Amino acid sequence: MVIREANPGDWPRIWPFLRDIVRAGETYTYDRDLDEERARGMWLTAPPGRTVVAVDEAGTVLGTAKMNPNHMGPAAHIASASFMVDPAHSGRGVGRALGEHVLDWARASGYRAMQFNAVVETNVRAVALWRSLGFEILATLPEGFRHPVHGYVGLHIMYQALHPPAAADPAG
Ligand SMILES: CC(C)(COP(=O)(O)OP(=O)(O)OC[C@H]1O[C@@H](n2cnc3c(N)ncnc32)[C@H](O)[C@@H]1OP(=O)(O)O)[C@@H](O)C(=O)NCCC(=O)NCCS
């Protein structure tokens, strides 16, 4: 498996599984009927954000991640990221590899921390994976997500510091 920059030609291979994950409504705070054009604009992000794909030897897109500053201006030093692994290829380490890649990118880019804004508490695979990569749950928004099967469930804010606090370096 190789993780590389996504290009516009990858989109037709990303969209089918991204659409299915969003339509399932179990893991993302996106509208379940998100249309393709809007999804493409959201997912294939522009610098300083970045979108990557994980591909196998045959060129099959196994999964994708996008990474970006979580806020703008004086809060732009905190990164965030989103992940979609094709369910046909889940459980084979693609999510872990994408998570490690995104953390490497954030460190190399000088971000001070990474924050995931909305991890659905019933998404046990994702929560366990992010914890194993060093994230902690900072807080849980009670009933922040309406799950199609479980009803109202919590939304975790997950966080990981990437650099020591800059007490003596207010300019960053
Ligand atoms: C969450 C997601 C990114 C994980 O990707 P993946 O390729 O299936 O994950 P991996 O194969 O790398 O496995 C990750 C870990 O989850 C663990 N895992 C699998 N099923 C699990 C379960 N039911 N409960 C707890 N952990 C589980 C695996 O053991 C693995 O840990 P290991 O590497 O120590 O063995 C992927 O399932 C996905 O895209 N889901 C839909 C969208 C989504 O939830 N995105 C993230 C939003 S925060």
PDB file of N, CA and C and ligand atoms in Angstrom, residues 17 21-22 26-28 43 62-64 81-87 89-98 116 118-120 123-130 132 158, ligand 1:
ATOM      1  N   PHE A  17     -17.423   4.934  -2.327  1.00  0.00           N
ATOM      2  CA  PHE A  17     -17.414   4.495  -0.917  1.00  0.00           C
ATOM      3  C   PHE A  17     -17.635   5.668   0.021  1.00  0.00           C
ATOM      4  N   ILE A  21     -20.552   5.702   2.874  1.00  0.00           N
ATOM      5  CA  ILE A  21     -20.273   5.978   4.293  1.00  0.00           C
ATOM      6  C   ILE A  21     -21.143   7.142   4.773  1.00  0.00           C
ATOM      7  N   VAL A  22     -21.240   8.191   3.940  1.00  0.00           N
ATOM      8  CA  VAL A  22     -22.043   9.355   4.341  1.00  0.00           C
ATOM      9  C   VAL A  22     -23.528   8.975   4.383  1.00  0.00           C
ATOM     10  N   GLU A  26     -23.782   7.068  10.006  1.00  0.00           N
ATOM     11  CA  GLU A  26     -23.374   6.547  11.317  1.00  0.00           C
ATOM     12  C   GLU A  26     -22.093   7.180  11.858  1.00  0.00           C
ATOM     13  N   THR A  27     -21.343   7.857  10.985  1.00  0.00           N
ATOM     14  CA  THR A  27     -20.004   8.284  11.405  1.00  0.00           C
ATOM     15  C   THR A  27     -19.669   9.740  11.097  1.00  0.00           C
ATOM     16  N   TYR A  28     -20.399  10.405  10.248  1.00  0.00           N
ATOM     17  CA  TYR A  28     -20.037  11.772   9.852  1.00  0.00           C
ATOM     18  C   TYR A  28     -21.176  12.749  10.066  1.00  0.00           C
ATOM     19  N   TRP A  43     -14.075  17.401  -0.030  1.00  0.00           N
ATOM     20  CA  TRP A  43     -13.047  16.388   0.250  1.00  0.00           C
ATOM     21  C   TRP A  43     -11.712  16.709  -0.413  1.00  0.00           C
ATOM     22  N   LEU A  62      -8.017   2.362  -1.679  1.00  0.00           N
ATOM     23  CA  LEU A  62      -8.490   1.638  -0.497  1.00  0.00           C
ATOM     24  C   LEU A  62      -9.120   2.577   0.520  1.00  0.00           C
ATOM     25  N   GLY A  63      -8.619   3.807   0.533  1.00  0.00           N
ATOM     26  CA  GLY A  63      -9.108   4.782   1.509  1.00  0.00           C
ATOM     27  C   GLY A  63      -8.519   6.137   1.213  1.00  0.00           C
ATOM     28  N   THR A  64      -8.984   7.118   1.954  1.00  0.00           N
ATOM     29  CA  THR A  64      -8.557   8.489   1.721  1.00  0.00           C
ATOM     30  C   THR A  64      -8.616   9.283   3.026  1.00  0.00           C
ATOM     31  N   ALA A  81      -8.287  16.405  10.787  1.00  0.00           N
ATOM     32  CA  ALA A  81      -8.241  15.468   9.667  1.00  0.00           C
ATOM     33  C   ALA A  81      -9.511  14.633   9.644  1.00  0.00           C
ATOM     34  N   SER A  82      -9.805  14.081   8.474  1.00  0.00           N
ATOM     35  CA  SER A  82     -10.964  13.210   8.297  1.00  0.00           C
ATOM     36  C   SER A  82     -10.528  11.994   7.478  1.00  0.00           C
ATOM     37  N   PHE A  83     -11.218  10.901   7.700  1.00  0.00           N
ATOM     38  CA  PHE A  83     -10.772   9.630   7.112  1.00  0.00           C
ATOM     39  C   PHE A  83     -11.965   8.853   6.556  1.00  0.00           C
ATOM     40  N   MET A  84     -11.761   8.215   5.401  1.00  0.00           N
ATOM     41  CA  MET A  84     -12.765   7.317   4.823  1.00  0.00           C
ATOM     42  C   MET A  84     -12.021   6.114   4.248  1.00  0.00           C
ATOM     43  N   VAL A  85     -12.279   4.962   4.796  1.00  0.00           N
ATOM     44  CA  VAL A  85     -11.719   3.728   4.233  1.00  0.00           C
ATOM     45  C   VAL A  85     -12.860   2.959   3.582  1.00  0.00           C
ATOM     46  N   ASP A  86     -12.647   2.507   2.371  1.00  0.00           N
ATOM     47  CA  ASP A  86     -13.652   1.710   1.671  1.00  0.00           C
ATOM     48  C   ASP A  86     -14.008   0.505   2.541  1.00  0.00           C
ATOM     49  N   PRO A  87     -15.283   0.337   2.905  1.00  0.00           N
ATOM     50  CA  PRO A  87     -15.649  -0.804   3.762  1.00  0.00           C
ATOM     51  C   PRO A  87     -15.195  -2.143   3.190  1.00  0.00           C
ATOM     52  N   HIS A  89     -12.418  -2.737   2.154  1.00  0.00           N
ATOM     53  CA  HIS A  89     -10.997  -2.905   2.493  1.00  0.00           C
ATOM     54  C   HIS A  89     -10.714  -2.541   3.950  1.00  0.00           C
ATOM     55  N   SER A  90     -11.749  -2.517   4.787  1.00  0.00           N
ATOM     56  CA  SER A  90     -11.517  -2.130   6.181  1.00  0.00           C
ATOM     57  C   SER A  90     -10.912  -3.295   6.954  1.00  0.00           C
ATOM     58  N   GLY A  91     -10.323  -2.954   8.104  1.00  0.00           N
ATOM     59  CA  GLY A  91      -9.746  -3.985   8.963  1.00  0.00           C
ATOM     60  C   GLY A  91      -8.427  -4.528   8.469  1.00  0.00           C
ATOM     61  N   ARG A  92      -7.811  -3.827   7.524  1.00  0.00           N
ATOM     62  CA  ARG A  92      -6.528  -4.300   6.969  1.00  0.00           C
ATOM     63  C   ARG A  92      -5.402  -3.306   7.222  1.00  0.00           C
ATOM     64  N   GLY A  93      -5.613  -2.363   8.124  1.00  0.00           N
ATOM     65  CA  GLY A  93      -4.543  -1.445   8.475  1.00  0.00           C
ATOM     66  C   GLY A  93      -4.509  -0.160   7.673  1.00  0.00           C
ATOM     67  N   VAL A  94      -5.497   0.032   6.790  1.00  0.00           N
ATOM     68  CA  VAL A  94      -5.488   1.253   5.968  1.00  0.00           C
ATOM     69  C   VAL A  94      -5.751   2.482   6.845  1.00  0.00           C
ATOM     70  N   GLY A  95      -6.725   2.383   7.738  1.00  0.00           N
ATOM     71  CA  GLY A  95      -7.040   3.516   8.618  1.00  0.00           C
ATOM     72  C   GLY A  95      -5.861   3.879   9.507  1.00  0.00           C
ATOM     73  N   ARG A  96      -5.217   2.859  10.039  1.00  0.00           N
ATOM     74  CA  ARG A  96      -4.042   3.126  10.890  1.00  0.00           C
ATOM     75  C   ARG A  96      -2.937   3.812  10.076  1.00  0.00           C
ATOM     76  N   ALA A  97      -2.669   3.312   8.875  1.00  0.00           N
ATOM     77  CA  ALA A  97      -1.621   3.911   8.041  1.00  0.00           C
ATOM     78  C   ALA A  97      -1.966   5.361   7.687  1.00  0.00           C
ATOM     79  N   LEU A  98      -3.228   5.614   7.384  1.00  0.00           N
ATOM     80  CA  LEU A  98      -3.635   6.992   7.070  1.00  0.00           C
ATOM     81  C   LEU A  98      -3.497   7.881   8.306  1.00  0.00           C
ATOM     82  N   PHE A 116      -9.715  16.189  16.573  1.00  0.00           N
ATOM     83  CA  PHE A 116     -10.840  15.654  15.811  1.00  0.00           C
ATOM     84  C   PHE A 116     -12.093  16.199  16.481  1.00  0.00           C
ATOM     85  N   ALA A 118     -15.441  15.720  15.937  1.00  0.00           N
ATOM     86  CA  ALA A 118     -16.734  15.043  16.090  1.00  0.00           C
ATOM     87  C   ALA A 118     -16.587  13.552  15.799  1.00  0.00           C
ATOM     88  N   VAL A 119     -16.089  12.823  16.782  1.00  0.00           N
ATOM     89  CA  VAL A 119     -15.971  11.370  16.624  1.00  0.00           C
ATOM     90  C   VAL A 119     -17.176  10.739  17.333  1.00  0.00           C
ATOM     91  N   VAL A 120     -18.000  10.074  16.578  1.00  0.00           N
ATOM     92  CA  VAL A 120     -19.238   9.516  17.124  1.00  0.00           C
ATOM     93  C   VAL A 120     -18.883   8.407  18.124  1.00  0.00           C
ATOM     94  N   ASN A 123     -18.768   4.821  17.225  1.00  0.00           N
ATOM     95  CA  ASN A 123     -17.802   4.425  16.191  1.00  0.00           C
ATOM     96  C   ASN A 123     -16.571   3.848  16.892  1.00  0.00           C
ATOM     97  N   VAL A 124     -16.798   2.666  17.492  1.00  0.00           N
ATOM     98  CA  VAL A 124     -15.790   2.110  18.410  1.00  0.00           C
ATOM     99  C   VAL A 124     -14.467   1.802  17.714  1.00  0.00           C
ATOM    100  N   ARG A 125     -14.556   1.437  16.460  1.00  0.00           N
ATOM    101  CA  ARG A 125     -13.316   1.147  15.732  1.00  0.00           C
ATOM    102  C   ARG A 125     -12.475   2.423  15.626  1.00  0.00           C
ATOM    103  N   ALA A 126     -13.106   3.513  15.232  1.00  0.00           N
ATOM    104  CA  ALA A 126     -12.366   4.773  15.085  1.00  0.00           C
ATOM    105  C   ALA A 126     -11.848   5.250  16.444  1.00  0.00           C
ATOM    106  N   VAL A 127     -12.685   5.200  17.469  1.00  0.00           N
ATOM    107  CA  VAL A 127     -12.258   5.684  18.796  1.00  0.00           C
ATOM    108  C   VAL A 127     -11.052   4.882  19.281  1.00  0.00           C
ATOM    109  N   ALA A 128     -11.113   3.560  19.115  1.00  0.00           N
ATOM    110  CA  ALA A 128      -9.989   2.711  19.552  1.00  0.00           C
ATOM    111  C   ALA A 128      -8.739   3.006  18.727  1.00  0.00           C
ATOM    112  N   LEU A 129      -8.920   3.208  17.449  1.00  0.00           N
ATOM    113  CA  LEU A 129      -7.765   3.491  16.584  1.00  0.00           C
ATOM    114  C   LEU A 129      -7.114   4.814  16.967  1.00  0.00           C
ATOM    115  N   TRP A 130      -7.937   5.848  17.134  1.00  0.00           N
ATOM    116  CA  TRP A 130      -7.358   7.173  17.473  1.00  0.00           C
ATOM    117  C   TRP A 130      -6.692   7.140  18.848  1.00  0.00           C
ATOM    118  N   SER A 132      -5.250   4.580  20.153  1.00  0.00           N
ATOM    119  CA  SER A 132      -3.989   3.830  20.024  1.00  0.00           C
ATOM    120  C   SER A 132      -2.926   4.659  19.315  1.00  0.00           C
ATOM    121  N   MET A 158     -11.581  14.745  20.192  1.00  0.00           N
ATOM    122  CA  MET A 158     -10.345  14.007  20.487  1.00  0.00           C
ATOM    123  C   MET A 158      -9.148  14.871  20.127  1.00  0.00           C
TER     124      MET A 158
HETATM  125  C1  LIG B   1     -12.564   4.114  11.140  1.00  0.00           C
HETATM  126  C2  LIG B   1     -11.797   3.688   9.894  1.00  0.00           C
HETATM  127  C3  LIG B   1     -11.044   4.892   9.325  1.00  0.00           C
HETATM  128  C4  LIG B   1     -10.803   2.587  10.295  1.00  0.00           C
HETATM  129  O1  LIG B   1     -10.121   2.172   9.135  1.00  0.00           O
HETATM  130  P1  LIG B   1      -9.652   0.638   8.941  1.00  0.00           P
HETATM  131  O2  LIG B   1      -8.783   0.581   7.752  1.00  0.00           O
HETATM  132  O3  LIG B   1     -10.833  -0.251   8.956  1.00  0.00           O
HETATM  133  O4  LIG B   1      -8.829   0.429  10.281  1.00  0.00           O
HETATM  134  P2  LIG B   1      -7.594  -0.527  10.542  1.00  0.00           P
HETATM  135  O5  LIG B   1      -7.680  -1.769   9.687  1.00  0.00           O
HETATM  136  O6  LIG B   1      -6.350   0.302  10.420  1.00  0.00           O
HETATM  137  O7  LIG B   1      -7.859  -0.971  12.024  1.00  0.00           O
HETATM  138  C5  LIG B   1      -7.780  -0.039  13.029  1.00  0.00           C
HETATM  139  C6  LIG B   1      -7.908  -0.693  14.381  1.00  0.00           C
HETATM  140  O8  LIG B   1      -9.271  -0.869  14.695  1.00  0.00           O
HETATM  141  C7  LIG B   1      -9.397  -2.082  15.427  1.00  0.00           C
HETATM  142  N1  LIG B   1     -10.755  -2.527  15.354  1.00  0.00           N
HETATM  143  C8  LIG B   1     -11.382  -3.107  14.340  1.00  0.00           C
HETATM  144  N2  LIG B   1     -12.652  -3.345  14.659  1.00  0.00           N
HETATM  145  C9  LIG B   1     -12.829  -2.918  15.932  1.00  0.00           C
HETATM  146  C10 LIG B   1     -13.914  -2.890  16.842  1.00  0.00           C
HETATM  147  N3  LIG B   1     -15.119  -3.350  16.506  1.00  0.00           N
HETATM  148  N4  LIG B   1     -13.714  -2.367  18.072  1.00  0.00           N
HETATM  149  C11 LIG B   1     -12.509  -1.877  18.437  1.00  0.00           C
HETATM  150  N5  LIG B   1     -11.450  -1.871  17.608  1.00  0.00           N
HETATM  151  C12 LIG B   1     -11.614  -2.406  16.385  1.00  0.00           C
HETATM  152  C13 LIG B   1      -8.444  -2.991  14.726  1.00  0.00           C
HETATM  153  O9  LIG B   1      -8.087  -4.028  15.592  1.00  0.00           O
HETATM  154  C14 LIG B   1      -7.285  -2.071  14.442  1.00  0.00           C
HETATM  155  O10 LIG B   1      -6.386  -2.071  15.488  1.00  0.00           O
HETATM  156  P3  LIG B   1      -4.931  -2.746  15.295  1.00  0.00           P
HETATM  157  O11 LIG B   1      -4.254  -1.952  14.196  1.00  0.00           O
HETATM  158  O12 LIG B   1      -4.291  -2.574  16.622  1.00  0.00           O
HETATM  159  O13 LIG B   1      -5.199  -4.155  14.907  1.00  0.00           O
HETATM  160  C15 LIG B   1     -12.748   3.086   8.820  1.00  0.00           C
HETATM  161  O14 LIG B   1     -13.441   2.008   9.397  1.00  0.00           O
HETATM  162  C16 LIG B   1     -13.715   4.058   8.216  1.00  0.00           C
HETATM  163  O15 LIG B   1     -13.389   4.770   7.263  1.00  0.00           O
HETATM  164  N6  LIG B   1     -14.943   4.088   8.761  1.00  0.00           N
HETATM  165  C17 LIG B   1     -16.003   4.918   8.215  1.00  0.00           C
HETATM  166  C18 LIG B   1     -15.709   6.391   8.323  1.00  0.00           C
HETATM  167  C19 LIG B   1     -15.177   6.767   9.674  1.00  0.00           C
HETATM  168  O16 LIG B   1     -15.642   6.315  10.693  1.00  0.00           O
HETATM  169  N7  LIG B   1     -14.165   7.647   9.670  1.00  0.00           N
HETATM  170  C20 LIG B   1     -13.542   8.146  10.888  1.00  0.00           C
HETATM  171  C21 LIG B   1     -14.393   9.177  11.502  1.00  0.00           C
HETATM  172  S1  LIG B   1     -13.704   9.738  13.064  1.00  0.00           S
END
